[in-house]
Short mmCIF file of C-alpha atoms and ligand atoms in Angstrom, two decimals:
data_model
loop_
_atom_site.label_atom_id
_atom_site.label_comp_id
_atom_site.label_asym_id
_atom_site.label_seq_id
_atom_site.Cartn_x
_atom_site.Cartn_y
_atom_site.Cartn_z
CA MET A 656 -7.91 10.43 74.89
CA ARG A 657 -7.49 6.84 76.13
CA TYR A 658 -8.78 5.87 72.92
CA PHE A 659 -7.14 7.69 71.15
CA LEU A 660 -3.95 6.93 72.44
CA PHE A 661 -4.82 3.24 71.68
CA CYS A 662 -5.28 3.42 68.54
CA ILE A 663 -1.79 5.41 68.03
CA LEU A 664 -0.03 2.32 70.23
CA TYR A 665 -2.16 -0.02 67.44
CA PHE A 666 -0.98 1.59 64.61
CA PHE A 667 2.73 1.32 65.67
CA SER A 668 2.67 -2.12 66.86
CA THR A 669 1.22 -3.15 63.92
CA LEU A 670 3.86 -0.73 61.64
CA PHE A 671 6.28 -2.42 63.70
CA ILE A 672 5.30 -6.01 63.63
CA SER A 673 4.63 -5.90 59.65
CA ALA A 674 7.91 -4.40 59.08
CA GLN A 675 10.57 -6.96 57.93
CA ILE A 676 13.91 -5.40 58.54
CA PHE A 677 16.96 -6.79 57.52
CA ASP A 678 20.76 -6.73 57.58
CA VAL A 679 21.61 -4.47 54.64
CA GLU A 680 25.44 -3.82 53.28
CA ILE A 681 26.74 -2.51 50.54
CA ILE A 682 29.21 -4.36 47.80
CA LYS A 683 29.77 -1.45 45.05
CA ASP A 684 30.15 1.55 46.51
CA ASN A 685 30.64 4.97 44.24
CA PRO A 686 31.52 8.08 46.57
CA GLY A 687 28.62 10.51 45.97
CA ASP A 688 25.11 10.90 45.90
CA ILE A 689 23.15 7.69 45.92
CA ASP A 690 20.77 9.08 43.99
CA LYS A 691 22.52 9.78 41.07
CA ARG A 692 23.86 6.17 40.23
CA ILE A 693 21.98 2.89 39.33
CA ASN A 694 21.33 1.16 42.19
CA LEU A 695 20.95 -2.27 41.86
CA VAL A 696 19.97 -4.32 44.96
CA ILE A 697 20.20 -8.05 45.06
CA LEU A 698 17.95 -10.04 47.87
CA SER A 699 19.19 -13.15 49.53
CA GLU A 700 16.73 -16.42 48.44
CA GLY A 701 17.58 -19.76 50.07
CA TYR A 702 20.25 -18.88 52.40
CA GLN A 703 19.75 -19.72 56.24
CA ALA A 704 20.93 -17.31 58.14
CA SER A 705 24.25 -19.27 58.57
CA GLU A 706 24.77 -19.03 55.20
CA LEU A 707 24.72 -15.04 54.54
CA THR A 708 28.51 -14.76 54.73
CA LYS A 709 28.24 -17.36 51.66
CA PHE A 710 25.56 -14.78 50.00
CA LYS A 711 27.49 -11.55 50.35
CA THR A 712 30.45 -13.80 49.17
CA ASP A 713 28.12 -15.24 46.23
CA ALA A 714 26.55 -11.72 45.58
CA GLU A 715 30.21 -9.92 45.11
CA SER A 716 31.72 -12.77 42.39
CA LEU A 717 28.65 -11.65 41.03
CA VAL A 718 29.42 -8.26 40.98
CA ASN A 719 32.93 -9.12 39.90
CA ASP A 720 31.72 -10.63 36.81
CA MET A 721 29.10 -8.58 35.81
CA PHE A 722 31.38 -4.97 36.16
CA SER A 723 34.42 -6.61 34.38
CA GLN A 724 32.64 -7.01 31.21
CA SER A 725 31.24 -4.60 28.60
CA PRO A 726 29.30 -2.32 28.45
CA PHE A 727 29.17 -2.27 32.32
CA ALA A 728 33.09 -1.87 32.55
CA GLU A 729 33.17 1.26 31.61
CA TYR A 730 30.11 2.02 33.11
CA SER A 731 30.77 1.27 36.40
CA ASP A 732 30.97 4.14 38.23
CA TYR A 733 27.10 4.41 37.26
CA PHE A 734 25.82 1.99 39.56
CA ASN A 735 25.89 1.01 43.14
CA VAL A 736 25.33 -2.60 44.24
CA HIS A 737 23.31 -3.41 47.71
CA ILE A 738 22.17 -6.79 49.28
CA ILE A 739 19.47 -7.06 51.29
CA LYS A 740 20.36 -10.78 53.77
CA VAL A 741 17.35 -11.90 53.95
CA PRO A 742 17.76 -15.41 55.78
CA SER A 743 15.23 -18.75 54.82
CA ASN A 744 14.36 -21.33 57.09
CA GLU A 745 16.19 -23.71 54.42
CA SER A 746 18.59 -23.98 51.80
CA GLY A 747 17.91 -24.13 48.00
CA ALA A 748 14.61 -24.14 46.46
CA ASP A 749 11.61 -26.97 45.78
CA HIS A 750 12.12 -28.99 42.76
CA PRO A 751 8.33 -30.04 41.86
CA GLY A 752 9.15 -32.64 39.44
CA THR A 753 6.76 -31.11 36.95
CA ALA A 754 8.23 -29.50 34.11
CA THR A 755 7.56 -30.90 30.78
CA ASP A 756 10.03 -29.51 28.82
CA VAL A 757 12.55 -32.31 30.25
CA THR A 758 12.01 -35.82 31.59
CA GLU A 759 11.51 -35.23 34.57
CA PRO A 760 12.86 -36.10 37.37
CA LYS A 761 16.31 -34.00 35.36
CA THR A 762 16.97 -33.01 39.41
CA PRO A 763 15.71 -34.64 42.41
CA VAL A 764 11.96 -33.86 43.90
CA GLU A 765 12.44 -31.75 47.00
CA THR A 766 10.16 -29.12 48.97
CA LYS A 767 12.06 -26.51 50.82
CA ASP A 768 10.64 -23.57 52.98
CA THR A 769 12.61 -20.38 51.98
CA TYR A 770 11.10 -16.97 52.44
CA PHE A 771 10.73 -15.99 48.51
CA ASN A 772 9.05 -19.72 47.79
CA ALA A 773 11.65 -20.14 44.90
CA THR A 774 10.85 -22.92 43.02
CA PHE A 775 12.06 -25.00 39.50
CA ASP A 776 9.36 -26.18 37.21
CA ALA A 777 7.87 -22.51 36.94
CA PHE A 778 5.26 -22.83 33.33
CA ASN A 779 6.13 -26.53 33.03
CA TYR A 780 9.97 -25.03 32.31
CA HIS A 781 12.65 -26.91 34.52
CA ARG A 782 15.50 -24.33 34.14
CA TYR A 783 12.58 -21.08 34.80
CA LEU A 784 13.52 -20.72 38.17
CA PHE A 785 10.83 -18.73 39.72
CA TYR A 786 9.05 -16.94 43.35
CA GLY A 787 5.92 -19.13 42.38
CA ILE A 788 4.93 -22.28 39.77
CA ASP A 789 2.96 -19.84 38.25
CA TYR A 790 1.68 -16.99 38.38
CA THR A 791 -1.15 -17.13 40.23
CA ASP A 792 0.95 -18.84 43.15
CA ALA A 793 3.74 -16.37 42.55
CA ALA A 794 1.48 -13.47 44.14
CA PRO A 795 2.31 -13.59 48.14
CA ALA A 796 6.12 -13.93 47.10
CA GLU A 797 5.95 -10.93 45.45
CA ALA A 798 3.73 -9.36 47.99
CA LYS A 799 6.71 -10.42 50.42
CA ILE A 800 9.50 -9.01 47.18
CA ARG A 801 7.84 -5.72 47.50
CA SER A 802 7.47 -5.23 51.11
CA VAL A 803 10.71 -6.26 51.82
CA LEU A 804 12.38 -3.71 49.19
CA ALA A 805 9.81 -1.21 50.28
CA ASP A 806 11.07 -1.41 54.70
CA ASN A 807 14.88 -1.83 53.42
CA PHE A 808 15.85 0.11 50.27
CA PRO A 809 12.80 1.69 48.94
CA THR A 810 15.34 3.46 45.97
CA TYR A 811 16.26 0.68 44.29
CA ASP A 812 16.57 0.87 40.63
CA GLN A 813 16.17 -3.26 40.02
CA ALA A 814 16.14 -5.72 42.90
CA LEU A 815 17.51 -9.87 41.75
CA ILE A 816 16.81 -12.45 43.70
CA LEU A 817 19.70 -14.66 43.97
CA VAL A 818 19.04 -17.95 44.94
CA ASN A 819 21.44 -20.68 47.03
CA THR A 820 21.48 -23.53 44.37
CA ASN A 821 23.50 -24.53 42.23
CA ILE A 822 21.24 -26.24 39.82
CA TYR A 823 20.87 -23.89 36.88
CA GLY A 824 18.08 -21.53 36.22
CA GLY A 825 16.52 -18.36 35.81
CA ILE A 826 13.95 -16.03 34.69
CA GLY A 827 13.45 -12.13 33.91
CA GLY A 828 10.58 -10.54 34.79
CA GLU A 829 9.82 -7.34 37.32
CA PHE A 830 12.23 -9.40 39.64
CA PRO A 831 14.63 -11.73 37.82
CA MET A 832 15.80 -14.45 39.62
CA ALA A 833 18.79 -16.60 39.34
CA SER A 834 20.66 -19.65 41.16
CA ILE A 835 24.59 -19.21 41.56
CA SER A 836 24.83 -22.06 39.18
CA SER A 837 26.79 -19.48 36.76
CA ASN A 838 26.76 -15.70 36.98
CA GLU A 839 26.05 -14.75 33.52
CA ILE A 840 22.18 -16.39 34.45
CA ALA A 841 21.97 -13.22 36.34
CA ILE A 842 23.62 -11.26 33.79
CA HIS A 843 21.88 -12.52 31.22
CA GLU A 844 18.42 -11.71 33.91
CA LEU A 845 19.45 -8.32 34.30
CA GLY A 846 19.90 -7.76 30.20
CA HIS A 847 15.54 -8.62 29.98
CA SER A 848 14.92 -6.81 33.78
CA LEU A 849 16.74 -3.81 33.78
CA PHE A 850 17.46 -3.31 29.98
CA ASN A 851 14.23 -4.82 27.77
CA LEU A 852 16.79 -7.15 25.68
CA LYS A 853 14.47 -9.65 24.57
CA ASP A 854 15.79 -13.76 24.34
CA GLU A 855 18.39 -13.97 21.21
CA TYR A 856 18.26 -18.04 20.96
CA PHE A 857 15.23 -20.17 19.02
CA LEU A 858 11.78 -18.90 20.71
CA SER A 859 10.01 -20.95 20.07
CA ASP A 860 5.91 -19.80 18.58
CA ALA A 861 4.34 -19.64 21.47
CA VAL A 862 6.61 -17.10 23.13
CA TYR A 863 5.44 -13.91 23.27
CA TYR A 864 7.29 -11.54 20.53
CA SER A 865 7.61 -7.94 20.18
CA GLU A 866 9.21 -5.18 18.58
CA ALA A 867 12.51 -4.52 20.83
CA ILE A 868 15.73 -3.25 20.90
CA ASN A 869 16.69 -6.37 19.59
CA MET A 870 13.87 -8.26 18.03
CA THR A 871 11.79 -6.52 15.14
CA GLN A 872 9.80 -7.90 11.86
CA GLU A 873 12.01 -5.27 9.32
CA THR A 874 13.50 -6.74 7.17
CA ASP A 875 14.87 -3.76 5.27
CA PRO A 876 18.75 -3.26 6.26
CA ASN A 877 18.04 1.08 5.34
CA LEU A 878 15.61 0.37 8.16
CA VAL A 879 16.25 -1.55 11.09
CA LYS A 880 16.18 -0.18 13.88
CA TRP A 881 20.44 -1.49 13.86
CA LYS A 882 21.39 0.17 10.34
CA ASN A 883 23.99 1.76 11.88
CA TRP A 884 25.06 -1.77 13.22
CA ILE A 885 24.97 -3.72 10.11
CA ASN A 886 28.18 -5.35 8.72
CA GLU A 887 30.07 -4.46 11.67
CA ASN A 888 30.56 -7.21 14.26
CA GLY A 889 28.66 -9.89 12.48
CA ILE A 890 25.65 -7.33 13.03
CA SER A 891 22.95 -8.36 10.55
CA ILE A 892 19.12 -8.90 10.14
CA TYR A 893 18.80 -12.86 11.31
CA PRO A 894 15.52 -14.99 11.89
CA TYR A 895 14.74 -16.35 15.11
CA GLY A 896 13.82 -19.80 13.36
CA ALA A 897 13.00 -21.43 9.94
CA THR A 898 9.22 -21.61 10.00
CA GLY A 899 6.29 -20.52 11.77
CA VAL A 900 6.20 -16.73 13.41
CA SER A 901 9.54 -17.40 15.12
CA ALA A 902 10.29 -17.08 11.01
CA THR A 903 9.09 -13.95 10.62
CA TRP A 904 11.23 -12.58 14.18
CA TYR A 905 14.63 -11.23 13.60
CA LYS A 906 17.89 -10.55 15.82
CA PRO A 907 20.87 -8.41 15.61
CA GLN A 908 23.45 -11.35 16.26
CA ASP A 909 23.85 -14.64 15.42
CA GLY A 910 25.29 -18.30 16.09
CA ASP A 911 25.66 -17.75 19.75
CA LYS A 912 27.64 -14.66 19.52
CA CYS A 913 25.69 -12.32 22.23
CA LYS A 914 24.64 -13.02 25.48
CA MET A 915 21.01 -12.60 25.00
CA GLU A 916 21.62 -16.29 22.90
CA LYS A 917 23.96 -17.91 24.40
CA LEU A 918 25.77 -17.12 28.62
CA ASP A 919 29.41 -16.59 28.63
CA GLN A 920 29.49 -14.53 25.16
CA PRO A 921 29.50 -10.98 25.06
CA PHE A 922 26.37 -8.89 24.83
CA CYS A 923 26.16 -7.67 20.64
CA SER A 924 27.21 -4.66 19.69
CA VAL A 925 23.04 -3.89 19.49
CA CYS A 926 22.39 -4.85 23.11
CA LYS A 927 25.42 -2.72 24.51
CA GLU A 928 24.19 0.13 22.43
CA GLY A 929 20.51 -0.26 24.14
CA ILE A 930 22.37 -0.81 27.82
CA ILE A 931 24.06 2.47 27.28
CA GLU A 932 21.16 4.17 26.27
CA LYS A 933 19.25 3.13 29.61
CA ILE A 934 22.05 3.98 31.74
CA HIS A 935 22.26 7.26 30.30
CA SER A 936 17.96 7.78 30.69
CA LEU A 937 18.49 6.71 34.13
CA VAL A 938 21.34 8.96 35.04
CA SER A 939 22.72 12.17 34.10
CA PRO A 940 26.71 12.11 33.98
CA ILE A 941 26.87 15.98 35.47
CA GLU A 942 27.04 14.81 39.12
CA SER A 943 27.03 18.24 40.37
CA TYR A 944 28.77 21.39 39.75
CA THR A 945 29.52 24.99 41.09
CA PRO A 946 28.33 27.79 41.95
CA VAL A 947 24.87 26.42 42.49
CA SER A 948 22.61 29.49 42.48
CA ASN A 949 22.29 31.49 45.74
CA THR A 950 25.55 30.32 46.91
CA VAL A 951 27.78 32.85 45.46
CA SER A 952 28.04 35.99 46.97
CA ASN A 953 30.01 39.02 45.71
CA PRO A 954 32.49 36.79 43.71
CA SER A 955 35.97 38.41 43.46
CA PHE A 956 37.29 37.00 39.60
CA PRO A 957 38.45 35.39 38.23
CA ILE A 958 35.29 33.16 38.86
CA ASP A 959 36.20 29.35 38.64
CA PHE A 960 32.78 26.70 37.37
CA HIS A 961 33.77 23.44 37.53
CA LEU A 962 31.93 20.06 36.28
CA ASN A 963 32.05 17.14 38.75
CA LEU A 964 31.17 14.55 35.71
CA ILE A 965 30.45 10.86 36.23
CA LYS A 966 33.22 9.67 33.66
CA PRO A 967 32.97 6.00 32.01
CA ILE A 968 36.56 4.46 31.67
CA PRO A 969 37.96 5.37 29.57
CA ASN A 970 36.11 8.49 29.36
CA SER A 971 33.67 9.33 26.37
CA LEU A 972 32.10 12.38 27.76
CA GLU A 973 32.57 15.29 25.65
CA SER A 974 31.99 19.38 26.90
CA SER A 975 31.91 21.96 25.39
CA TRP A 976 31.01 25.31 27.19
CA THR A 977 29.91 29.06 25.68
CA LEU A 978 29.56 31.86 26.83
CA ASN A 979 27.21 34.12 25.06
CA ALA A 980 26.48 31.86 22.69
CA VAL A 981 30.66 31.75 21.46
CA ASN A 982 32.54 28.71 22.22
CA PHE A 983 34.97 29.26 25.44
CA ALA A 984 36.35 26.45 26.03
CA THR A 985 36.19 22.32 25.06
CA ASN A 986 36.87 19.48 27.01
CA VAL A 987 37.49 20.35 30.23
CA ASP A 988 35.94 20.79 33.97
CA ASP A 989 36.30 23.48 35.12
CA VAL A 990 36.67 27.54 33.72
CA ASN A 991 37.40 30.14 34.61
CA ILE A 992 35.83 33.59 33.75
CA LEU A 993 38.15 36.64 34.11
CA GLU A 994 35.80 40.01 34.42
CA THR A 995 37.11 41.34 31.16
CA ASP A 996 35.47 37.86 29.14
CA LEU A 997 31.53 39.43 30.68
CA ASN A 998 29.49 41.95 29.06
CA THR A 999 27.37 44.25 31.50
CA GLY A 1000 23.86 43.42 31.87
CA ILE A 1001 23.02 39.38 31.67
CA ASN A 1002 25.73 36.96 30.41
CA ASN A 1003 25.17 32.92 29.69
CA LEU A 1004 27.50 30.73 30.26
CA THR A 1005 26.90 26.74 29.08
CA VAL A 1006 28.65 24.02 29.21
CA VAL A 1007 27.30 20.64 26.99
CA VAL A 1008 28.18 17.31 27.97
CA THR A 1009 27.44 14.59 25.89
CA ASP A 1010 28.89 10.80 25.88
CA ASN A 1011 30.15 10.08 22.89
CA THR A 1012 31.91 6.69 23.27
CA THR A 1013 31.82 4.38 20.36
CA LEU A 1014 29.87 1.49 21.78
CA LEU A 1015 27.13 4.04 20.34
CA LYS A 1016 26.57 4.62 16.97
CA VAL A 1017 26.08 8.39 18.27
CA ASP A 1018 26.28 10.20 14.35
CA ASN A 1019 23.67 8.94 13.27
CA HIS A 1020 21.97 7.45 16.55
CA GLU A 1021 18.27 7.88 16.27
CA THR A 1022 18.43 9.90 19.68
CA ILE A 1023 21.10 11.67 21.44
CA HIS A 1024 21.22 12.36 25.66
CA VAL A 1025 22.40 15.90 25.90
CA TYR A 1026 22.74 17.38 29.24
CA MET A 1027 23.74 21.20 29.86
CA VAL A 1028 23.92 23.60 32.94
CA THR A 1029 23.51 26.74 32.28
CA TRP A 1030 24.65 29.96 34.54
CA THR A 1031 23.34 33.19 34.53
CA ILE A 1032 25.55 36.27 35.45
CA ASP A 1033 24.31 39.05 36.47
CA ASN A 1034 26.96 42.16 35.81
CA SER A 1035 27.17 45.49 36.28
CA SER A 1036 29.92 48.07 36.00
CA LEU A 1037 30.49 47.29 39.85
CA GLY A 1038 30.71 43.63 39.78
CA VAL A 1039 28.93 40.44 39.84
CA LYS A 1040 25.26 40.75 42.03
CA ALA A 1041 24.08 37.31 41.40
CA ILE A 1042 25.37 33.90 39.60
CA GLU A 1043 21.72 31.87 39.09
CA SER A 1044 22.59 28.32 37.47
CA ASP A 1045 20.29 25.52 35.95
CA ILE A 1046 20.24 22.05 34.76
CA ASN A 1047 18.25 20.53 32.20
CA ASN A 1048 19.03 17.11 30.71
CA LEU A 1049 17.50 16.86 26.62
CA LYS A 1050 17.14 14.04 24.58
CA LEU A 1051 17.03 15.35 20.71
CA ILE A 1052 15.11 12.60 18.12
CA MET A 1053 15.60 12.91 14.62
CA TYR A 1054 14.10 9.98 11.53
CA PRO A 1055 14.24 8.98 9.08
CA ASN A 1056 17.91 9.01 8.19
CA PRO A 1057 18.71 8.75 5.17
CA ALA A 1058 15.63 11.09 4.82
CA ASN A 1059 13.94 11.50 1.31
CA THR A 1060 10.34 14.15 1.59
CA ILE A 1061 10.17 14.07 5.35
CA ALA A 1062 12.24 14.28 8.26
CA ASN A 1063 10.97 13.88 11.78
CA PHE A 1064 12.34 16.57 14.65
CA LYS A 1065 11.37 16.34 18.34
CA ILE A 1066 13.77 17.50 21.22
CA GLU A 1067 12.70 16.70 24.98
CA SER A 1068 13.75 19.13 27.20
CA GLU A 1069 13.30 19.16 31.35
CA ARG A 1070 13.03 22.30 30.97
CA ASP A 1071 11.26 25.28 29.06
CA ALA A 1072 13.89 25.86 26.46
CA ARG A 1073 13.82 27.96 23.49
CA LEU A 1074 13.92 25.18 20.82
CA LYS A 1075 15.19 25.21 16.93
CA VAL A 1076 17.04 23.19 14.47
CA ASP A 1077 19.07 24.66 11.84
CA ILE A 1078 19.58 22.22 8.02
CA ILE A 1079 22.88 23.02 7.23
CA SER A 1080 24.02 22.02 3.33
CA LEU A 1081 27.95 20.91 3.05
CA ASP A 1082 28.79 24.45 2.19
CA GLY A 1083 28.28 26.22 5.35
CA LYS A 1084 24.61 27.46 3.84
CA ARG A 1085 21.33 27.59 6.31
CA VAL A 1086 18.79 26.03 3.83
CA LYS A 1087 16.35 25.82 6.80
CA THR A 1088 15.47 26.40 10.18
CA VAL A 1089 12.46 25.67 11.97
CA PRO A 1090 11.17 25.95 15.98
CA ILE A 1091 10.26 23.35 17.77
CA SER A 1092 8.10 23.30 20.69
CA ASN A 1093 8.81 20.83 23.03
CA TYR A 1094 8.08 17.48 23.27
CA ILE A 1095 6.37 17.92 20.18
CA THR A 1096 7.34 15.79 16.49
CA GLN A 1097 7.90 18.21 14.03
CA GLN A 1098 7.48 17.15 10.22
CA VAL A 1099 9.72 19.02 8.27
CA ASP A 1100 9.59 18.39 4.17
CA ILE A 1101 12.89 18.12 2.44
CA SER A 1102 11.25 17.46 -0.40
CA ASN A 1103 12.93 20.25 -2.08
CA LEU A 1104 16.71 20.09 -0.74
CA SER A 1105 19.26 18.55 -3.56
CA GLU A 1106 20.70 15.35 -2.79
CA GLY A 1107 23.50 14.83 -0.12
CA ILE A 1108 24.71 15.67 3.51
CA TYR A 1109 23.79 17.82 5.13
CA ILE A 1110 24.34 18.80 8.83
CA VAL A 1111 21.56 19.44 11.29
CA ASN A 1112 22.37 21.50 14.26
CA PHE A 1113 20.19 21.12 17.24
CA TYR A 1114 19.66 25.03 19.81
CA ALA A 1115 18.58 25.16 22.92
CA ASN A 1116 18.34 28.44 24.19
CA LYS A 1117 20.26 29.81 21.61
CA VAL A 1118 23.40 27.03 22.23
CA LEU A 1119 24.70 24.80 20.30
CA VAL A 1120 23.72 21.56 21.63
CA ALA A 1121 24.11 18.81 19.09
CA SER A 1122 25.23 18.11 15.78
CA LYS A 1123 24.37 15.61 13.59
CA LYS A 1124 24.53 14.51 9.57
CA LEU A 1125 20.83 13.68 7.85
CA VAL A 1126 21.42 12.18 4.66
CA LYS A 1127 18.75 13.33 1.98
CA LEU A 1128 18.31 10.80 -0.59
ZN1 LIG B 1387 22.36 -9.12 21.39
#
């Protein structure tokens, strides 16, 4: 028993010794459930304990800059930002003077005792500011970053390390780092880390190229992933370089006009769209709804059904309410159901929410995010017996578009649902109806359809959840 007690005490003592608890403060707060936001966490590096107030000011300045820019300004309410105040023994970051891309020492050679070991000259590039000179050197600091996050803010979506130096530098990766020389560095690095964007400036052939939101080897303007943006806002297909590997890879914007190419520029339309798609994949615009299952007993008419939405600024959400597969209301957050609206027996009230922002080429974008709430209302001659609710997030994917012989449809639904796609000709005739299994790409032969425009209607449990235009060549 005593040995057992010793073991328990030893366990707790190691727990308390290893856990590093720091001050955590929220600097961008949205009312509502913290789990229903993208949680950005900023950690301090190279700030002494006496400088942590300055760290908070620096982080607030970054957040103000970030959320004054599109598309973060429009989707500001989808984010919370916390800071973790980690003190260092000394201020600043290491500069060993070992970079090979500049004539060193570009800035004074110095060594600083800092918590996460930030250093310039990482991977031999002077402006690469990282928590180690290479990946091997970075391993202990990376373990520290993970444990600080686990001990202080385990539910983060993205962490960023802000380094207390005015020398220009930063790097992307899982835990991006940025100096305070410019807030733009941090925003650019977040473009890499949280939104999977690539650089759009010239990249040497030694750099790893790959297909990404804003990087491709496709040169056909009808097939390129940003085809819907071609010739709009300067978007086209531009090579990274003139010769070698870099000449075989392409980007959507040129002439220093995207933040992924040059700081102090806005994100290009393709990068903005990629950021918003990621926001939608992380956060449902339906924060909550009422009534929820098992909270309603003996409701009296009219019954109020309410959505609590996280609205972009300006609001680009559209909502469509359906009662028993008949359109009931559009673009309202509340509906009232009267006794006369209901059939005897089971009734289904569904609301479908989509984001119709012009920053997304929704009409023929490859993927549409659809959010829906369904209430099952059990109505008897004596009144409503029960209301059950369910929420479902769906992704609708259709490609290629235009299509010639085969069109591919895929529905990814969080909940089991009966899924169906109807193809409708412009004169209103249903020319094909295709049942679709969840998560399975359905190839549909459209070679016998005549050329022209068709409307594709996506249904989940008999409710129309989206309509897309399909061009048949
Ligand atoms: Zn871009």
